[in-house]
PDB file of C-alpha atoms in Angstrom:
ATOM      1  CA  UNK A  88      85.331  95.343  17.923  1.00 73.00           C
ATOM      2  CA  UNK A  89      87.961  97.920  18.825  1.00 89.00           C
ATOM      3  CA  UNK A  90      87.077 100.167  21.565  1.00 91.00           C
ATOM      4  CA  UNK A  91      87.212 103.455  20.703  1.00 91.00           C
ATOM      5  CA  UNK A  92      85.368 105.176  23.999  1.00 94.00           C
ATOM      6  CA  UNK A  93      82.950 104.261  26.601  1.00 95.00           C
ATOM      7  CA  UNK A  94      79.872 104.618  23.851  1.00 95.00           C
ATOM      8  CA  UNK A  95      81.489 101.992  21.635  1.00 96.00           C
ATOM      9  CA  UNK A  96      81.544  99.583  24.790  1.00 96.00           C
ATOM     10  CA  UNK A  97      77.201  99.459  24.890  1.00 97.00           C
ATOM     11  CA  UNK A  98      77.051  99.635  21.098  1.00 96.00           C
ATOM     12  CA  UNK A  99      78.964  96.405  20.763  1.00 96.00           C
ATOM     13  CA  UNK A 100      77.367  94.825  23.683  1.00 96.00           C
ATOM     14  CA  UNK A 101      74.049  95.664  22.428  1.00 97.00           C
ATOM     15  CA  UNK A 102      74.753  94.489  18.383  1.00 96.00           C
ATOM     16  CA  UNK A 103      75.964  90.990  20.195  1.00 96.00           C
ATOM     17  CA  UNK A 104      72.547  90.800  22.257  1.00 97.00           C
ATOM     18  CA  UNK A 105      71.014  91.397  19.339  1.00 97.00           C
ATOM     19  CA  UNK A 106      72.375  87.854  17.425  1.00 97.00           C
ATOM     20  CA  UNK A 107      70.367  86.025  20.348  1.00 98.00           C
ATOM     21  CA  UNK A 108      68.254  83.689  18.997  1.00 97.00           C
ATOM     22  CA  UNK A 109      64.808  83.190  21.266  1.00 98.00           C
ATOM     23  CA  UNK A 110      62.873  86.219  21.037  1.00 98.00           C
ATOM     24  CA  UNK A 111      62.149  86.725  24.798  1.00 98.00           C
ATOM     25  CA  UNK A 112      65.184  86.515  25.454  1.00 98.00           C
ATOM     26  CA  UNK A 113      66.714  88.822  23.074  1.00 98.00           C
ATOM     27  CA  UNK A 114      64.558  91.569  24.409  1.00 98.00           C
ATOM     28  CA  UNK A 115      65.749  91.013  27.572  1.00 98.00           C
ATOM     29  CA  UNK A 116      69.264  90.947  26.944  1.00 98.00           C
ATOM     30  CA  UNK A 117      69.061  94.042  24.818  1.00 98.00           C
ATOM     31  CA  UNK A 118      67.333  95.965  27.777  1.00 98.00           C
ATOM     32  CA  UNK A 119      69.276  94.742  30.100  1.00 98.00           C
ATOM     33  CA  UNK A 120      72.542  96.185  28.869  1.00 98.00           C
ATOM     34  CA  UNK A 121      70.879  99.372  27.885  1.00 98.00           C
ATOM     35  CA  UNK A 122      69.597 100.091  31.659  1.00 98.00           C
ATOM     36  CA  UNK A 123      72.619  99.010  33.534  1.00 98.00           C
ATOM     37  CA  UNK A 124      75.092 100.528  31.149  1.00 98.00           C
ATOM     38  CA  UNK A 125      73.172 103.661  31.807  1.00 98.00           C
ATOM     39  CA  UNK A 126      73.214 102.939  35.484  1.00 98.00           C
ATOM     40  CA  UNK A 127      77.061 102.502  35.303  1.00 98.00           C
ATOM     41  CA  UNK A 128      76.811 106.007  33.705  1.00 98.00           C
ATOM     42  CA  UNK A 129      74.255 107.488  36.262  1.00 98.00           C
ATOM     43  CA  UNK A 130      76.107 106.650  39.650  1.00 98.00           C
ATOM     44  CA  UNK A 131      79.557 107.022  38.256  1.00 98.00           C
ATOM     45  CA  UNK A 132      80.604 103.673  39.308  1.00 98.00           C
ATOM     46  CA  UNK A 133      84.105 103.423  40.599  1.00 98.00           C
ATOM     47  CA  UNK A 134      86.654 100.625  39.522  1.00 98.00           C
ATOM     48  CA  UNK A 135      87.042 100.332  43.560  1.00 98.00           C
ATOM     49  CA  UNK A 136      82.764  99.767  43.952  1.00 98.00           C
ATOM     50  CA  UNK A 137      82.323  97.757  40.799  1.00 98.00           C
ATOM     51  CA  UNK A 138      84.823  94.775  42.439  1.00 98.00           C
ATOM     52  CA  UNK A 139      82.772  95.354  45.897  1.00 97.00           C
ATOM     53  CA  UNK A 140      79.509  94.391  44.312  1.00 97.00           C
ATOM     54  CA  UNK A 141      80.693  91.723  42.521  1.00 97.00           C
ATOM     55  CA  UNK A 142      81.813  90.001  45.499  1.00 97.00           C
ATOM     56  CA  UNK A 143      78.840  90.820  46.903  1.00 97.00           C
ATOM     57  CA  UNK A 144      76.805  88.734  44.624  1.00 96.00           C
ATOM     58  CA  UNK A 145      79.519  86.285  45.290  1.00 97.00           C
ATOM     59  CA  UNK A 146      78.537  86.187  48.837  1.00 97.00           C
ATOM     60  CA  UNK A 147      75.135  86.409  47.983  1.00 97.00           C
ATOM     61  CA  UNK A 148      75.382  82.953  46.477  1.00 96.00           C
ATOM     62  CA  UNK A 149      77.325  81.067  48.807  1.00 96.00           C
ATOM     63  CA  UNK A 150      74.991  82.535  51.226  1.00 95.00           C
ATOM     64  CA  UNK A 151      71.969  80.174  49.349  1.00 92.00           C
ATOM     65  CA  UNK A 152      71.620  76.461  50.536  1.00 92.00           C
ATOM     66  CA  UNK A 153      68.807  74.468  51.243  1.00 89.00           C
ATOM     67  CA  UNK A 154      67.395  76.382  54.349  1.00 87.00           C
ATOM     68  CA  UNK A 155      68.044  79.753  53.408  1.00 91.00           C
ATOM     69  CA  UNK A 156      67.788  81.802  50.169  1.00 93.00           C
ATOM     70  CA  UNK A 157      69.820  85.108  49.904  1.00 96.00           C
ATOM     71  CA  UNK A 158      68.899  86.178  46.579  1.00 95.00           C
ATOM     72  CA  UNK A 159      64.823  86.489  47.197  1.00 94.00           C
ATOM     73  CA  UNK A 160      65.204  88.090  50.278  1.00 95.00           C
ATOM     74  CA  UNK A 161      67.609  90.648  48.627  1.00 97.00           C
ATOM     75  CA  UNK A 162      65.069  90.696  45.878  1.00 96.00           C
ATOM     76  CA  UNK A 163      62.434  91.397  48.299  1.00 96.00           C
ATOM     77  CA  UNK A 164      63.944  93.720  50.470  1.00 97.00           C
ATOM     78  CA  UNK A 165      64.949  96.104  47.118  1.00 97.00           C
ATOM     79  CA  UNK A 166      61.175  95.586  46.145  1.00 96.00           C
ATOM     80  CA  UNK A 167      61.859  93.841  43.272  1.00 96.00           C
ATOM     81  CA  UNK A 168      59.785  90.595  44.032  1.00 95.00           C
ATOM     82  CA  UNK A 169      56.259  92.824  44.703  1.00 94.00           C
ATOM     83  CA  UNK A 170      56.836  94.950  41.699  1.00 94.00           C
ATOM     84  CA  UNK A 171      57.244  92.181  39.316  1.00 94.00           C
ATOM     85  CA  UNK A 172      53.971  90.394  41.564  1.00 93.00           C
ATOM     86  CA  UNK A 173      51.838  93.269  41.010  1.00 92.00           C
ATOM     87  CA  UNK A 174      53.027  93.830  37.460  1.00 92.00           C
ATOM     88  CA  UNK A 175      52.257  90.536  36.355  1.00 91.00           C
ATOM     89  CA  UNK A 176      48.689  90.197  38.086  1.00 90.00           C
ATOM     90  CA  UNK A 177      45.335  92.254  38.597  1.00 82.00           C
ATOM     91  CA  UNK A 178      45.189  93.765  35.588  1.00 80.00           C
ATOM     92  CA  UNK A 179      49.087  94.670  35.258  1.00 76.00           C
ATOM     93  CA  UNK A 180      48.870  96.067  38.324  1.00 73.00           C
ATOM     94  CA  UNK A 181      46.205  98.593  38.320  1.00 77.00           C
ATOM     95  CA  UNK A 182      43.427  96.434  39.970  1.00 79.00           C
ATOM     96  CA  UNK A 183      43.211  94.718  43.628  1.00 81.00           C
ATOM     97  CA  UNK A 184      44.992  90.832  43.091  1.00 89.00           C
ATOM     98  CA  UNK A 185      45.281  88.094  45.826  1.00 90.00           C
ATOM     99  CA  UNK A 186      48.898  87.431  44.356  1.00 93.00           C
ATOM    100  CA  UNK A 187      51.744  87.994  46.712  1.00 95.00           C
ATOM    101  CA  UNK A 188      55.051  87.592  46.998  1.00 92.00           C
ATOM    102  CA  UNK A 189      56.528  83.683  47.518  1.00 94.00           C
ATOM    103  CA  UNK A 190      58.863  84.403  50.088  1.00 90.00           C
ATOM    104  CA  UNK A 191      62.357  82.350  50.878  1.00 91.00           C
ATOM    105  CA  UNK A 192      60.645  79.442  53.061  1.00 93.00           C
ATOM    106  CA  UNK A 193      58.162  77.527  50.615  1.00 95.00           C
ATOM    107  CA  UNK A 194      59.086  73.813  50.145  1.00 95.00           C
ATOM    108  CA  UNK A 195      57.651  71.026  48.211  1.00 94.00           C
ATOM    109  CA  UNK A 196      55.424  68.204  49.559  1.00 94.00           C
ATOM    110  CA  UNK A 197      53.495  69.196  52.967  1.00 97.00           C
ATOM    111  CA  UNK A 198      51.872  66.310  53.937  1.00 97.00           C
ATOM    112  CA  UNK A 199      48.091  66.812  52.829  1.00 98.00           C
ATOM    113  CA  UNK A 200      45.803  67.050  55.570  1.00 98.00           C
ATOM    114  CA  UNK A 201      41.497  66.999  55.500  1.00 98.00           C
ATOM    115  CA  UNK A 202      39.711  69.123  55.886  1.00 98.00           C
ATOM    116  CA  UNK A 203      39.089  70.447  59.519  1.00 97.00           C
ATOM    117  CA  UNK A 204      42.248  69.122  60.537  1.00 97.00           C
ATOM    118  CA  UNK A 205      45.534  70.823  61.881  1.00 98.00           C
ATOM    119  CA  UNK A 206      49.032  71.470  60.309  1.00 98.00           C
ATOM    120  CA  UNK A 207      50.258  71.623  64.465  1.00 98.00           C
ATOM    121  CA  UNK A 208      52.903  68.488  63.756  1.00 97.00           C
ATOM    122  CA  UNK A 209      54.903  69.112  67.330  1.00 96.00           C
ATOM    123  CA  UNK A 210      54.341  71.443  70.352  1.00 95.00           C
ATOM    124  CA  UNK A 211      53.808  74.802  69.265  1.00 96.00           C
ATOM    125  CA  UNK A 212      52.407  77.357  72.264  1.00 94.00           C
ATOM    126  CA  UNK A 213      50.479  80.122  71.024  1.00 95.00           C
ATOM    127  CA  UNK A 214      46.713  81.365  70.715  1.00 97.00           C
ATOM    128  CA  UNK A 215      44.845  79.186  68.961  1.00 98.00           C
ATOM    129  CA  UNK A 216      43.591  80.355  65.222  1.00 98.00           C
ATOM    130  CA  UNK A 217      40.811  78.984  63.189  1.00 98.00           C
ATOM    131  CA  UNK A 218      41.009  79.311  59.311  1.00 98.00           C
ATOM    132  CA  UNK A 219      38.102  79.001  56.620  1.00 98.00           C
ATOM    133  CA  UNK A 220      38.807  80.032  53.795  1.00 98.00           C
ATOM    134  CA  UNK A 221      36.817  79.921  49.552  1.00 98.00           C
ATOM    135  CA  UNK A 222      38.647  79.989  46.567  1.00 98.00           C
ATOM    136  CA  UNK A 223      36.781  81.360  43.323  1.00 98.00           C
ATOM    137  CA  UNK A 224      36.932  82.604  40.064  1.00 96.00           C
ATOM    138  CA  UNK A 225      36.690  86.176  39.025  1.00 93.00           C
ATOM    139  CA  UNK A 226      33.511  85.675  38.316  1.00 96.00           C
ATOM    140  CA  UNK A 227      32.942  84.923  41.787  1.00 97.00           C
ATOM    141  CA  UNK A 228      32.199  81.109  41.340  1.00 98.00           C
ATOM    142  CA  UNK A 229      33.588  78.513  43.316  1.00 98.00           C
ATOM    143  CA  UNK A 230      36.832  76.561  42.458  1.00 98.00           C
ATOM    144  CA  UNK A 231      36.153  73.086  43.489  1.00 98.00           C
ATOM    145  CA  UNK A 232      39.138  70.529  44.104  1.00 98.00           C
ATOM    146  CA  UNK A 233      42.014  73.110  43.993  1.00 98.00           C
ATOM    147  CA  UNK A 234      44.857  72.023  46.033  1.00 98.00           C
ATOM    148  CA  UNK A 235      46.164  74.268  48.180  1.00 98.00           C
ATOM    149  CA  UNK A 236      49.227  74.527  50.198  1.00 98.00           C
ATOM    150  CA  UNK A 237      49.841  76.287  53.242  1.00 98.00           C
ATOM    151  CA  UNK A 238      52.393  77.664  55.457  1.00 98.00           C
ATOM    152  CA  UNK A 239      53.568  80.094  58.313  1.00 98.00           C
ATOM    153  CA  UNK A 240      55.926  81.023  60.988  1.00 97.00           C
ATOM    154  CA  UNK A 241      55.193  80.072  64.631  1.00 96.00           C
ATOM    155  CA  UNK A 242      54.446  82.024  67.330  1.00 95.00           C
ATOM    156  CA  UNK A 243      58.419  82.759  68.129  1.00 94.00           C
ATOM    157  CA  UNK A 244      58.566  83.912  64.574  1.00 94.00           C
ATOM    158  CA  UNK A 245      60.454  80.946  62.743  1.00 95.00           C
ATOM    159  CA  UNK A 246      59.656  78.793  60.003  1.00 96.00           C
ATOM    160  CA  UNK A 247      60.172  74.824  61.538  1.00 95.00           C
ATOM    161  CA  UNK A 248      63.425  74.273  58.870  1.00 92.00           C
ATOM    162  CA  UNK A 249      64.669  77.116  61.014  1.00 92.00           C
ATOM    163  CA  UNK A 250      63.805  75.841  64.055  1.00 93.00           C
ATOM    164  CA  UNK A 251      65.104  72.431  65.432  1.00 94.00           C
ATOM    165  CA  UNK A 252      62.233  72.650  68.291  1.00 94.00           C
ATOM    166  CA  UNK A 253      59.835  72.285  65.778  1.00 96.00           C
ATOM    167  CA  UNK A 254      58.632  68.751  63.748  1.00 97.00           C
ATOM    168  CA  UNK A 255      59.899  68.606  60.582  1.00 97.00           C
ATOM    169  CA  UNK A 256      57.118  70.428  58.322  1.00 97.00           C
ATOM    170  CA  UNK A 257      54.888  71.551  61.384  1.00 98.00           C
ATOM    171  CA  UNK A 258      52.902  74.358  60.378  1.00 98.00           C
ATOM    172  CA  UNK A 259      52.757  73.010  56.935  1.00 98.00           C
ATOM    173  CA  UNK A 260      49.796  71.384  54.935  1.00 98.00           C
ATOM    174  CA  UNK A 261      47.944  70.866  51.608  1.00 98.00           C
ATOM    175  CA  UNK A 262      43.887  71.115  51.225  1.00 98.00           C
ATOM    176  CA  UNK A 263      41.646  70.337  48.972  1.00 98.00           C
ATOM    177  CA  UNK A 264      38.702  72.366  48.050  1.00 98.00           C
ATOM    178  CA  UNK A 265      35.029  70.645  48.457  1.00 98.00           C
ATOM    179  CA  UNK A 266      32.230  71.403  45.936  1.00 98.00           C
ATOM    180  CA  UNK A 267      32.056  75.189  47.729  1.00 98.00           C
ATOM    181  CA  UNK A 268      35.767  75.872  47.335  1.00 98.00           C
ATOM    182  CA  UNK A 269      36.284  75.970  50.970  1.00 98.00           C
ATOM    183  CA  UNK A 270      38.520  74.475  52.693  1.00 98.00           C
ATOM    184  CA  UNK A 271      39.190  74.719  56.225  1.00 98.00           C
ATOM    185  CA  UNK A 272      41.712  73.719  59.305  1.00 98.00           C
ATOM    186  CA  UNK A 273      43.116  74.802  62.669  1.00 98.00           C
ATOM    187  CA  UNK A 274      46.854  75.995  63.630  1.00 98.00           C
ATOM    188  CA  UNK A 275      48.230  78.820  66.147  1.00 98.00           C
ATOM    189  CA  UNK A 276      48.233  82.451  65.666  1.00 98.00           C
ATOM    190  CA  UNK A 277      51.336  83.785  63.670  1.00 96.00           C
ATOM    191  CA  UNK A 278      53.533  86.406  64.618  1.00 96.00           C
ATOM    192  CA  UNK A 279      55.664  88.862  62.909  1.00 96.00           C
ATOM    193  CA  UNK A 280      59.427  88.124  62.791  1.00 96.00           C
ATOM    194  CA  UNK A 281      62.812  89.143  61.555  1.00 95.00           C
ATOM    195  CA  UNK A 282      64.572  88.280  58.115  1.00 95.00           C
ATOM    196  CA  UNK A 283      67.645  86.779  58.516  1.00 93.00           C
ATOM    197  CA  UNK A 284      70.258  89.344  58.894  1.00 96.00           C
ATOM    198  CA  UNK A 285      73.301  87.880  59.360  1.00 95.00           C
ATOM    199  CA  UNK A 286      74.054  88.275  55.604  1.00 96.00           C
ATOM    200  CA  UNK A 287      74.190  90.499  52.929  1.00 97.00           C
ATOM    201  CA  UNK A 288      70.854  91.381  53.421  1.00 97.00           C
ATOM    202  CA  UNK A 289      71.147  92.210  56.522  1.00 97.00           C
ATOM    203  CA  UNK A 290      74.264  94.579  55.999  1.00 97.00           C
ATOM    204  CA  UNK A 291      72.036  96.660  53.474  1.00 97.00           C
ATOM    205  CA  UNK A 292      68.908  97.397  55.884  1.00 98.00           C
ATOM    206  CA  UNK A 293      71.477  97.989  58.587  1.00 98.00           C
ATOM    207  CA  UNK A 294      72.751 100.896  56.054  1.00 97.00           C
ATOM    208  CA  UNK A 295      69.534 102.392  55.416  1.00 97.00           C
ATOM    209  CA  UNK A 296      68.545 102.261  59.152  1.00 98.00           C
ATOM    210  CA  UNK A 297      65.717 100.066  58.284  1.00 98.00           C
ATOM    211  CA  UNK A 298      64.291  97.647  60.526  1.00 98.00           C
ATOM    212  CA  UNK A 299      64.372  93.811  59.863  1.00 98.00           C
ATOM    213  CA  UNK A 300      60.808  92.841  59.856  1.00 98.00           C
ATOM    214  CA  UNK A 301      57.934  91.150  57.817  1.00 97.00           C
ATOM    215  CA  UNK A 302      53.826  91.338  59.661  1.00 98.00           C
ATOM    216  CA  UNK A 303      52.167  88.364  60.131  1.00 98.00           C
ATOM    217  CA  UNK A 304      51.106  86.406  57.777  1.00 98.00           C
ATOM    218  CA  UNK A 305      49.564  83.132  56.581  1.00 98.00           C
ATOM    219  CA  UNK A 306      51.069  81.726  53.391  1.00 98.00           C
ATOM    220  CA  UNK A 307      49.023  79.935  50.480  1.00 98.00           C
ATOM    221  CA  UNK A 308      49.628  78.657  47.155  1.00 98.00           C
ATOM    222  CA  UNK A 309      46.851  77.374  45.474  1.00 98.00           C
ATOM    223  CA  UNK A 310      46.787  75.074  41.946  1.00 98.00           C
ATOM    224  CA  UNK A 311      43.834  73.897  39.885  1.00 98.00           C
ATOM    225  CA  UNK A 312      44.302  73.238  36.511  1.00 97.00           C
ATOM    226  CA  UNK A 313      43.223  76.449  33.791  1.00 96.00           C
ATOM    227  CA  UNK A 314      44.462  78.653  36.587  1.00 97.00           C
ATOM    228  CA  UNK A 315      47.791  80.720  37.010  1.00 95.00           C
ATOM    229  CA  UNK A 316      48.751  79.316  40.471  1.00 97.00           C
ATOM    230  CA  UNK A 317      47.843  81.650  42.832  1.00 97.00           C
ATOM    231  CA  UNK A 318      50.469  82.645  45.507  1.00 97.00           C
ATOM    232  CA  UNK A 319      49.233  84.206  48.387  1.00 97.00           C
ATOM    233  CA  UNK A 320      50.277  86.176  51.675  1.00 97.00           C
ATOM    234  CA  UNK A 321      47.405  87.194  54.332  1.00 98.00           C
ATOM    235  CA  UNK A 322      48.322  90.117  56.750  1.00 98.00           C
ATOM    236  CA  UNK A 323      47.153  90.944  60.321  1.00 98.00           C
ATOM    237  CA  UNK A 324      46.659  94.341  59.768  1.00 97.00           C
ATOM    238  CA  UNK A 325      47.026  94.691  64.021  1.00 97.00           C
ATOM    239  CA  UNK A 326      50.526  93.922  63.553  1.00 97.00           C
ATOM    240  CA  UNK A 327      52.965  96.851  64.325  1.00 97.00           C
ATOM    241  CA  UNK A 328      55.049  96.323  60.950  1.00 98.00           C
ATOM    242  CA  UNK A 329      51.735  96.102  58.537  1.00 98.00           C
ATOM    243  CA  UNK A 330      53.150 100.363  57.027  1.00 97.00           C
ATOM    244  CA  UNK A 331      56.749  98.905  57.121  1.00 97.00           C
ATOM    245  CA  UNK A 332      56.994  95.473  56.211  1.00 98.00           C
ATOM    246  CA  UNK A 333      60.706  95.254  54.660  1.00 98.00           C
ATOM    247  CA  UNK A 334      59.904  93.120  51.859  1.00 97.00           C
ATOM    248  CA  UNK A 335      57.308  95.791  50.012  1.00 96.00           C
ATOM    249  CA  UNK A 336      54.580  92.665  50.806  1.00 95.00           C
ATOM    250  CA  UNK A 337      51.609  94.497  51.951  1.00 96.00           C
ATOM    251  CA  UNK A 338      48.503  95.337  49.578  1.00 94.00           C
ATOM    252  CA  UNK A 339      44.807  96.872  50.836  1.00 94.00           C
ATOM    253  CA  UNK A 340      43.210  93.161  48.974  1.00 94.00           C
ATOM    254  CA  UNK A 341      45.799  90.648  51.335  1.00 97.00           C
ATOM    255  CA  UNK A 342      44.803  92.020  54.650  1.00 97.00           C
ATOM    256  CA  UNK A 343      43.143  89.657  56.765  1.00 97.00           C
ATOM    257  CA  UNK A 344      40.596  89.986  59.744  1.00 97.00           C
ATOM    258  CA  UNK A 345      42.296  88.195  62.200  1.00 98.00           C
ATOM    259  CA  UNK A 346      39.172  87.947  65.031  1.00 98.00           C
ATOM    260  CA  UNK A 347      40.022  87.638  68.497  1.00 97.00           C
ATOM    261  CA  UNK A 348      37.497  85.744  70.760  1.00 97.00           C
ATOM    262  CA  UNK A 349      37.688  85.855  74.383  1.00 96.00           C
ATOM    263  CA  UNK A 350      34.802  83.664  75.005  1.00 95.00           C
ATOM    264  CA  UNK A 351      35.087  79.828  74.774  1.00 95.00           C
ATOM    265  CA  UNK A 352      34.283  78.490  71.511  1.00 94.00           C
ATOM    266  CA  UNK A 353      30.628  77.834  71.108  1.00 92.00           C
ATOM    267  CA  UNK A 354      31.341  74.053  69.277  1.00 91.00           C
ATOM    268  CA  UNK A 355      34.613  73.076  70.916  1.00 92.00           C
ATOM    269  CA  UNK A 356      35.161  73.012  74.534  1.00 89.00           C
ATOM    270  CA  UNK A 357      39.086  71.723  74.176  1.00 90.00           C
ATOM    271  CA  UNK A 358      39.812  75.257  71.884  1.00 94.00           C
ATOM    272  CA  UNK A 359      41.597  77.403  74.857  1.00 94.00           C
ATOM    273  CA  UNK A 360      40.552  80.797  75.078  1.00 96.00           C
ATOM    274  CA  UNK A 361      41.469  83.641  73.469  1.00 97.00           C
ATOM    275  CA  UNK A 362      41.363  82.113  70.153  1.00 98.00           C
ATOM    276  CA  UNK A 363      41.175  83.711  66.714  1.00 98.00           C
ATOM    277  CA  UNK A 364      39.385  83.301  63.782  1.00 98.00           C
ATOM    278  CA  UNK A 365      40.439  84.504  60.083  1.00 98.00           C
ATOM    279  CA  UNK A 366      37.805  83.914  56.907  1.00 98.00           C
ATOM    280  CA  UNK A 367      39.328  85.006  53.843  1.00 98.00           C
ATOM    281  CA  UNK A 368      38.127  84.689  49.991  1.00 97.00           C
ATOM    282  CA  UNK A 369      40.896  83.737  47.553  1.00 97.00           C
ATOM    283  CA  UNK A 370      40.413  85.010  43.787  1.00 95.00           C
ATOM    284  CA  UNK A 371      42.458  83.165  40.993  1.00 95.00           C
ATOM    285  CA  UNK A 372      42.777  84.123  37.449  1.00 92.00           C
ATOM    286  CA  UNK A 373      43.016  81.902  34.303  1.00 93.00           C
ATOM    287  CA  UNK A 374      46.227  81.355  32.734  1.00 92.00           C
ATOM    288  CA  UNK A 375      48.922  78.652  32.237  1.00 93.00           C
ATOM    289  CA  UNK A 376      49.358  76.617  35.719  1.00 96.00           C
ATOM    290  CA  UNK A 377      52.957  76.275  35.996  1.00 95.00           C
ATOM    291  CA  UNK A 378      54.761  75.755  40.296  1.00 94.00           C
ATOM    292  CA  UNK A 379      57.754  78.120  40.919  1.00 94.00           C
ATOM    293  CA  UNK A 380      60.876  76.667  41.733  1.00 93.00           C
ATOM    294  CA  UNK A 381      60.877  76.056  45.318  1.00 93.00           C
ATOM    295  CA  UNK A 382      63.457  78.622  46.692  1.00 92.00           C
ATOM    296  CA  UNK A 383      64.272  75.646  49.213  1.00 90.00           C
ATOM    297  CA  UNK A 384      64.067  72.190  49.769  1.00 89.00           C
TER     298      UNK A 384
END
């Protein structure tokens, strides 16, 4: 392999992706050098720019520890995480999906909770918010004993391992679906809030004059054996951010109606008033049921 000019450079490259054994893989590879050779071409890179992004992914990943993942909000924030979501659901994309994006702040084991119960674990002020919720099929039949895992920022707009006013794994919890796959169970009313910018990240949104923020949201992901594990996101569509959100989240089928009531609750005096109430109908599709890799612990 002596280099004769720049063209030799991705022929070789691409005749050594090509010995790669798994299939998949291969395919990848191959692509992979053809786009970002081309990309090299594109922008012109500079010898100066090339060493400033690699120690940018350098930073990237000593920026990742168990509370905080760099890479998928970077992935997010370059819409890269929603694309490959909507690609890879709803009919590649070109149908309405209640897939969504994982986010940076999943972790494994919430403690399960029953039905009707509350995934408030320490003192959390905020508006009090109601959630009942089916899962079904496409078909539109129910999905009975799915479990399904929960989560969501606090009122101040912080997940609890960000937060060290917070219980460890408040606003967390795992259902199970009855015969009617509904399940069902009381928390506080989200908020909007802030990635973390005091990274990479951050420097990039900062550069493009873009603001920080993600809309409110209540996270879900939801297993049951012959399914693909549905991963969820439901939007207030009230909030300010819903046009903007940074992270490319926000799709027509995940917004919520997130009712306000000013009246007392007609079944439980102790509910303080305003409360809200959000009903939502999860769809999952058939496929192989395999959990991410929690981006956390």
């Amino acid at each position: 392999m002596i280099i004769e000019n720049h063209h030799d450079v991705t022929r070789d490259a691409l005749a050594v992706m090509a010995r790669t054994q798994n299939p998949r893989q291969r395919e990848i590879l191959a692509s992979l050098v053809t786009h970002l050779h081309a990309f090299i071409r594109d922008v012109r890179l500079t010898e100066a720019e090339f060493r400033e992004a690699t120690a940018l992914l350098n930073e990237i990943g000593k920026l990742t520890s168990d509370s905080h993942n760099e890479m998928v909000l970077m992935a997010g924030s370059l819409g890269v995480s929603s694309l490959v979501c909507l690609l890879n659901n709803g009919d590649g994309g070109n149908t309405e999906t209640s897939q969504s994006l994982l986010g940076p702040f999943w972790r494994l084991n919430a403690p399960h909770v029953a039905n009707g119960g509350t995934i408030i674990r320490s003192d959390t002020p905020g508006d009090p918010l109601l959630v009942t919720a089916r899962v079904i099929d496409r078909a539109g039949a129910p999905i009975a004993g799915a479990e399904v895992d929960v989560w969501h920022a606090s009122p101040v707009g912080l997940y609890e391992n960000q937060d060290p006013e917070q219980a460890e794994m408040n606003l967390r919890g795992k259902f199970t679906t009855d015969a009617d796959g509904r399940f069902w169970f009381s928390t506080v009313k989200m908020v909007g809030y802030p990635i973390p910018t005091d990274g990479v990240v951050g420097r990039l949104l900062a550069a493009q004059n873009r603001h920080p923020y993600r809309p409110a949201h209540l996270h879900a992901l939801i297993v049951k054996p012959g399914f693909k594990v549905l991963i969820s996101q439901v939007y207030d569509p009230k909030d300010p951010h819903i046009d903007t959100d940074v992270q490319f989240g926000v799709t027509r089928a995940l917004l919520g109606d997130y009712v306000r009531h000013e009246e007392p609750h007609p079944s439980d005096a102790g509910i303080a008033t305003p409360w809200y109430a959000l009903d939502y109908t999860y769809v999952m599709e058939p496929g192989e049921t395999v959990l991410p890799r929690p981006p956390i612990k």
